[in-house]
Amino acid sequence: MAMRFFYHYPETNGTEGDMLDAGPLLDVAVTAERSGFTGIALTEHPVPGARWLASGGHQSLDPLVALGYVAAATQRLQLLTHLVVAPYRNPFLLAKAAATADRLSGGRLILGLGAGYQKSEFYALGVDMAERNALFDEALDVLPLHWRGEPFSYHGRHFDARDVIARPRPARNPIPIWIGGNSRLSRRRVAERAQGWMPMMGPPQLSVTAQTAAITSLAQLADMIKEVRDAADAAGRTDSIEVLSSYQDRSIGSPAVEPDRHSEALAELEKAGVTSVVVTSDTHTPSATLEFLQAFGQTYLSP
């Protein structure tokens, strides 16, 4: 298929077990690369609320540190943060970490960004959740300035950078930014300032749990993708907007479970305008995770 596939390292829900129960990260990444996946993805929750985690929230590694680790053991695998919460971090520290990962990986980082929704994490990190959109926009201003490697100044809400310069530059300049979130504001940011959109499909309850509008049908998603790309054209953009969507049916990892049905569903996503799909697996042992990757590759990624 022309569509690209990213593997999201399986998240461990709750406080039982460990984030890496699904297998050593390097082994998983190498197997994903050998199986034909375009990239690997990790999310971010630096200090989740204990109640949220105990009630089914998910654990995570630091995505930029972990993806830098993966870069050393792989050759072509794209490294996607799915996603980093931009308001959590000083934008200069975020820019430096991203540039470092991109430079050391030979230009393989894709910086997926979101505005965040975990109130307890905002409190714990000393960030005002009411400012999250303003802080997100500051990050979108600062990142390309930092990566350009030339002197610049920027006055933010909580910092004042005067005649600063950042070297070395990333290998890929600018690093592709893909923005997650379904809101009108998120879609406008994508059209005007990013290289990709990461919509979140899900039931109406998603608007409450993830603080974003729900996308409940493929037709609705297709309309939104067209809207984003039309807005990008109107803004004078000449580059293409990537769209990464998740695929929710976990049975896709088994070649014995209706591969034709899954192929048809993926073709419908592609027809709607999706260019990349992120899949994960309900696996909790290294052997099960590697088997998933190999079976998926043989069924959907083999030439």
Coordinates of C-alpha atoms in Angstrom, one line a residue:
M1 CA 0.0 0.0 0.0
A2 CA 1.1 3.6 -0.6
M3 CA 0.1 4.5 2.9
R4 CA 2.9 4.7 5.6
F5 CA 2.6 2.8 8.9
F6 CA 3.9 3.9 12.3
Y7 CA 4.0 1.5 15.3
H8 CA 3.1 3.0 18.6
Y9 CA 5.0 1.2 21.4
P10 CA 2.3 -0.5 23.5
E11 CA 1.3 1.5 26.5
T12 CA 0.9 -0.1 29.9
N13 CA -2.3 0.9 31.6
G14 CA -2.5 1.4 35.3
T15 CA 0.2 0.9 37.9
E16 CA 0.6 -2.8 37.6
G17 CA 3.5 -3.9 35.4
D18 CA 6.1 -1.8 33.7
M19 CA 6.1 0.4 30.5
L20 CA 8.6 -2.0 28.9
D21 CA 6.8 -5.2 29.6
A22 CA 5.9 -5.4 25.9
G23 CA 9.5 -5.9 25.0
P24 CA 12.9 -4.1 25.1
L25 CA 12.5 -0.9 23.1
L26 CA 15.5 -1.5 20.9
D27 CA 14.4 -5.0 19.9
V28 CA 10.9 -3.7 19.1
A29 CA 12.3 -0.8 17.1
V30 CA 14.7 -3.0 15.1
T31 CA 11.9 -5.5 14.4
A32 CA 9.5 -2.8 13.3
E33 CA 12.1 -1.5 10.9
R34 CA 12.9 -4.9 9.5
S35 CA 9.1 -5.6 9.1
G36 CA 8.6 -2.6 6.9
F37 CA 7.2 0.0 9.3
T38 CA 7.9 3.6 8.4
G39 CA 8.4 4.7 12.0
I40 CA 7.9 4.2 15.7
A41 CA 6.0 6.4 18.0
L42 CA 6.0 7.2 21.7
T43 CA 3.8 9.5 23.8
E44 CA 4.4 11.8 26.8
H45 CA 3.2 11.9 30.4
P46 CA 6.0 13.2 32.6
V47 CA 4.0 13.1 35.9
P48 CA 0.5 11.7 35.5
G49 CA -2.0 11.9 38.3
A50 CA -2.0 8.7 40.5
R51 CA -5.8 8.5 40.4
W52 CA -5.8 8.7 36.6
L53 CA -3.1 6.1 36.2
A54 CA -4.8 3.8 38.7
S55 CA -8.1 4.1 36.9
G56 CA -6.6 3.0 33.5
G57 CA -4.3 5.8 32.4
H58 CA -1.2 4.9 30.6
Q59 CA 2.5 4.9 31.5
S60 CA 5.1 6.4 29.2
L61 CA 8.8 6.9 28.7
D62 CA 10.2 10.4 27.9
P63 CA 9.6 10.3 24.1
L64 CA 12.6 12.4 23.0
V65 CA 15.1 10.5 25.2
A66 CA 13.6 7.1 24.1
L67 CA 13.6 8.0 20.4
G68 CA 17.2 9.2 20.6
Y69 CA 18.0 5.7 22.1
V70 CA 16.1 4.0 19.2
A71 CA 18.0 6.2 16.6
A72 CA 21.3 4.5 17.5
A73 CA 20.0 1.0 16.7
T74 CA 18.1 1.8 13.5
Q75 CA 18.9 3.1 10.0
R76 CA 15.8 4.5 8.4
L77 CA 13.0 4.3 11.0
Q78 CA 11.2 7.7 11.4
L79 CA 11.0 8.8 15.1
L80 CA 7.6 10.3 15.9
T81 CA 6.6 11.9 19.2
H82 CA 2.9 11.0 19.4
L83 CA 2.8 13.4 21.1
V84 CA 4.9 15.9 23.1
V85 CA 2.9 18.4 25.1
A86 CA 4.4 21.7 24.0
P87 CA 3.2 23.9 26.9
Y88 CA 4.9 21.6 29.4
R89 CA 8.4 22.7 28.2
N90 CA 10.3 25.8 27.8
P91 CA 10.3 26.1 24.0
F92 CA 14.1 26.6 23.8
L93 CA 14.7 23.3 25.7
L94 CA 12.1 21.6 23.5
A95 CA 13.8 22.9 20.4
K96 CA 17.3 21.9 21.5
A97 CA 16.1 18.4 22.5
A98 CA 14.4 17.9 19.1
A99 CA 17.3 19.3 17.2
T100 CA 19.7 17.0 19.0
A101 CA 17.5 13.9 18.3
D102 CA 17.2 14.9 14.7
R103 CA 20.9 15.7 14.2
L104 CA 22.1 12.4 15.8
S105 CA 19.5 10.4 13.9
G106 CA 20.4 11.9 10.5
G107 CA 17.2 13.8 10.1
R108 CA 14.6 11.2 11.2
L109 CA 12.6 13.0 13.9
I110 CA 9.0 14.1 13.4
L111 CA 7.9 16.3 16.2
G112 CA 4.3 15.6 17.0
L113 CA 2.9 18.3 19.3
G114 CA -0.2 18.7 21.4
A115 CA -1.7 21.3 23.8
G116 CA -2.3 18.8 26.6
Y117 CA -5.3 17.9 28.7
Q118 CA -4.1 16.5 32.0
K119 CA -4.9 19.1 34.7
S120 CA -2.8 17.3 37.4
E121 CA 0.3 17.4 35.1
F122 CA -0.1 21.1 34.4
Y123 CA -0.3 21.7 38.2
A124 CA 2.6 19.5 39.0
L125 CA 4.8 21.1 36.3
G126 CA 3.9 24.6 37.4
V127 CA 2.2 25.5 34.1
D128 CA -1.1 27.4 34.0
M129 CA -3.5 25.2 31.9
A130 CA -5.4 28.4 31.0
E131 CA -2.4 29.6 29.1
R132 CA -1.8 26.3 27.2
N133 CA -2.9 27.7 23.8
A134 CA -0.8 30.9 24.1
L135 CA 2.2 28.8 25.2
F136 CA 1.6 26.4 22.3
D137 CA 1.6 29.3 19.8
E138 CA 4.8 30.6 21.4
A139 CA 6.5 27.2 20.8
L140 CA 5.4 27.3 17.2
D141 CA 7.1 30.7 16.9
V142 CA 10.3 29.7 18.6
L143 CA 11.0 26.3 17.2
P144 CA 11.8 27.4 13.6
L145 CA 13.7 30.4 14.9
H146 CA 15.9 28.2 17.1
W147 CA 16.5 25.6 14.3
R148 CA 17.5 28.3 11.8
G149 CA 20.8 28.7 13.6
E150 CA 20.8 32.5 13.2
P151 CA 20.7 35.2 15.9
F152 CA 17.2 36.2 17.0
S153 CA 15.2 37.7 19.8
Y154 CA 11.8 36.7 21.2
H155 CA 9.8 38.0 24.1
G156 CA 7.5 35.4 25.6
R157 CA 5.0 35.3 28.4
H158 CA 7.5 33.9 30.9
F159 CA 10.9 34.5 29.2
D160 CA 12.8 37.1 27.2
A161 CA 15.4 35.9 24.7
R162 CA 17.6 38.7 23.5
D163 CA 20.0 38.2 20.6
V164 CA 20.4 34.4 21.1
I165 CA 21.6 31.7 18.7
A166 CA 21.3 27.9 18.7
R167 CA 23.9 25.6 17.1
P168 CA 24.2 23.0 15.8
R169 CA 21.2 23.1 13.5
P170 CA 19.1 20.0 13.1
A171 CA 19.8 17.7 10.1
R172 CA 16.3 18.4 8.7
N173 CA 15.5 22.1 8.8
P174 CA 12.8 22.7 9.8
I175 CA 12.0 19.5 11.6
P176 CA 8.5 18.4 10.5
I177 CA 5.9 19.4 13.0
W178 CA 2.7 17.4 13.2
I179 CA 0.0 18.8 15.4
G180 CA -2.5 16.6 17.3
G181 CA -6.0 17.6 18.2
N182 CA -9.4 18.0 16.5
S183 CA -10.3 21.5 17.5
R184 CA -10.8 24.3 14.9
L185 CA -7.8 26.0 16.4
S186 CA -5.6 22.9 16.0
R187 CA -6.7 22.5 12.4
R188 CA -5.9 26.2 11.7
R189 CA -2.5 25.8 13.2
V190 CA -1.8 22.8 10.9
A191 CA -3.0 24.7 7.8
E192 CA -0.8 27.7 8.6
R193 CA 2.2 26.5 10.5
A194 CA 2.8 22.7 10.5
Q195 CA 3.6 19.9 8.1
G196 CA 1.1 17.4 9.4
W197 CA -2.1 16.8 11.3
M198 CA -2.8 14.0 13.8
P199 CA -6.6 13.8 14.3
M200 CA -8.0 11.6 17.1
M201 CA -10.9 9.3 16.1
G202 CA -13.2 8.3 18.9
P203 CA -16.6 8.5 20.6
P204 CA -18.2 11.7 21.8
Q205 CA -16.8 11.1 25.2
L206 CA -13.4 12.0 23.7
S207 CA -14.3 15.6 23.8
V208 CA -14.4 15.4 27.7
T209 CA -11.5 13.1 28.4
A210 CA -9.0 14.6 25.9
Q211 CA -10.3 18.1 25.8
T212 CA -10.8 18.1 22.1
A213 CA -13.7 17.8 19.6
A214 CA -14.8 14.3 18.8
I215 CA -14.5 12.8 15.3
T216 CA -16.9 9.9 15.1
S217 CA -17.1 9.0 11.4
L218 CA -14.8 8.6 8.4
A219 CA -17.0 11.1 6.5
Q220 CA -16.5 13.7 9.2
L221 CA -12.7 13.1 9.1
A222 CA -12.6 13.4 5.3
D223 CA -14.4 16.7 5.4
M224 CA -12.0 18.0 8.1
I225 CA -8.9 16.9 6.0
K226 CA -10.3 18.7 3.0
E227 CA -10.9 21.8 5.1
V228 CA -7.3 21.7 6.4
R229 CA -5.8 21.3 3.0
D230 CA -8.0 24.0 1.5
A231 CA -7.0 26.4 4.2
A232 CA -3.3 25.6 3.6
D233 CA -3.8 26.4 -0.1
A234 CA -5.5 29.6 0.8
A235 CA -2.6 30.5 3.1
G236 CA -0.3 30.1 0.1
R237 CA 1.2 26.8 1.2
T238 CA 2.8 24.8 -1.6
D239 CA 3.9 21.8 0.4
S240 CA 1.6 18.9 1.2
I241 CA -0.1 18.3 4.6
E242 CA 0.5 14.9 6.0
V243 CA -2.4 13.3 7.9
L244 CA -1.7 10.5 10.5
S245 CA -4.8 8.6 11.8
S246 CA -4.9 5.8 14.3
Y247 CA -6.4 2.4 13.4
Q248 CA -8.4 1.1 16.3
D249 CA -9.0 -2.6 15.4
R250 CA -6.2 -4.4 17.2
S251 CA -7.0 -7.7 15.4
I252 CA -5.2 -6.3 12.4
G253 CA -1.9 -7.8 13.8
S254 CA -3.1 -11.4 13.1
P255 CA -3.0 -12.4 9.4
A256 CA -5.7 -15.0 10.2
V257 CA -8.2 -12.3 11.2
E258 CA -9.8 -11.1 7.9
P259 CA -6.9 -9.3 6.3
D260 CA -9.1 -8.3 3.3
R261 CA -11.4 -6.5 5.7
H262 CA -8.6 -4.6 7.2
S263 CA -7.1 -3.8 3.8
E264 CA -10.4 -2.4 2.7
A265 CA -10.7 -0.3 5.9
L266 CA -7.2 1.1 5.4
A267 CA -8.0 1.9 1.7
E268 CA -11.0 3.9 2.9
L269 CA -8.8 5.9 5.2
E270 CA -6.5 6.6 2.3
K271 CA -9.4 7.6 0.2
A272 CA -10.5 10.1 2.9
G273 CA -7.1 11.7 2.7
V274 CA -5.0 9.9 5.4
T275 CA -1.4 9.5 4.4
S276 CA -0.1 7.6 7.4
V277 CA -1.6 5.2 10.0
V278 CA -0.4 4.5 13.5
V279 CA -1.1 1.0 14.9
T280 CA -0.4 -0.6 18.2
S281 CA -0.9 -4.0 19.8
D282 CA -2.4 -5.4 23.0
T283 CA 0.8 -7.3 23.7
H284 CA 2.4 -7.6 27.1
T285 CA 5.4 -9.9 26.4
P286 CA 8.4 -9.4 24.1
S287 CA 7.5 -12.5 22.1
A288 CA 3.9 -11.4 21.5
T289 CA 5.0 -7.9 20.4
L290 CA 7.7 -9.2 18.0
E291 CA 5.2 -11.7 16.5
F292 CA 2.7 -8.9 16.0
L293 CA 5.2 -6.8 14.1
Q294 CA 6.4 -9.7 11.9
A295 CA 2.8 -10.8 11.1
F296 CA 1.8 -7.2 10.3
G297 CA 4.8 -6.7 8.0
Q298 CA 4.2 -10.0 6.2
T299 CA 0.5 -9.3 5.7
Y300 CA 0.4 -5.5 4.9
L301 CA 3.9 -4.3 4.3
S302 CA 5.5 -6.9 2.1
P303 CA 6.1 -5.9 -1.6

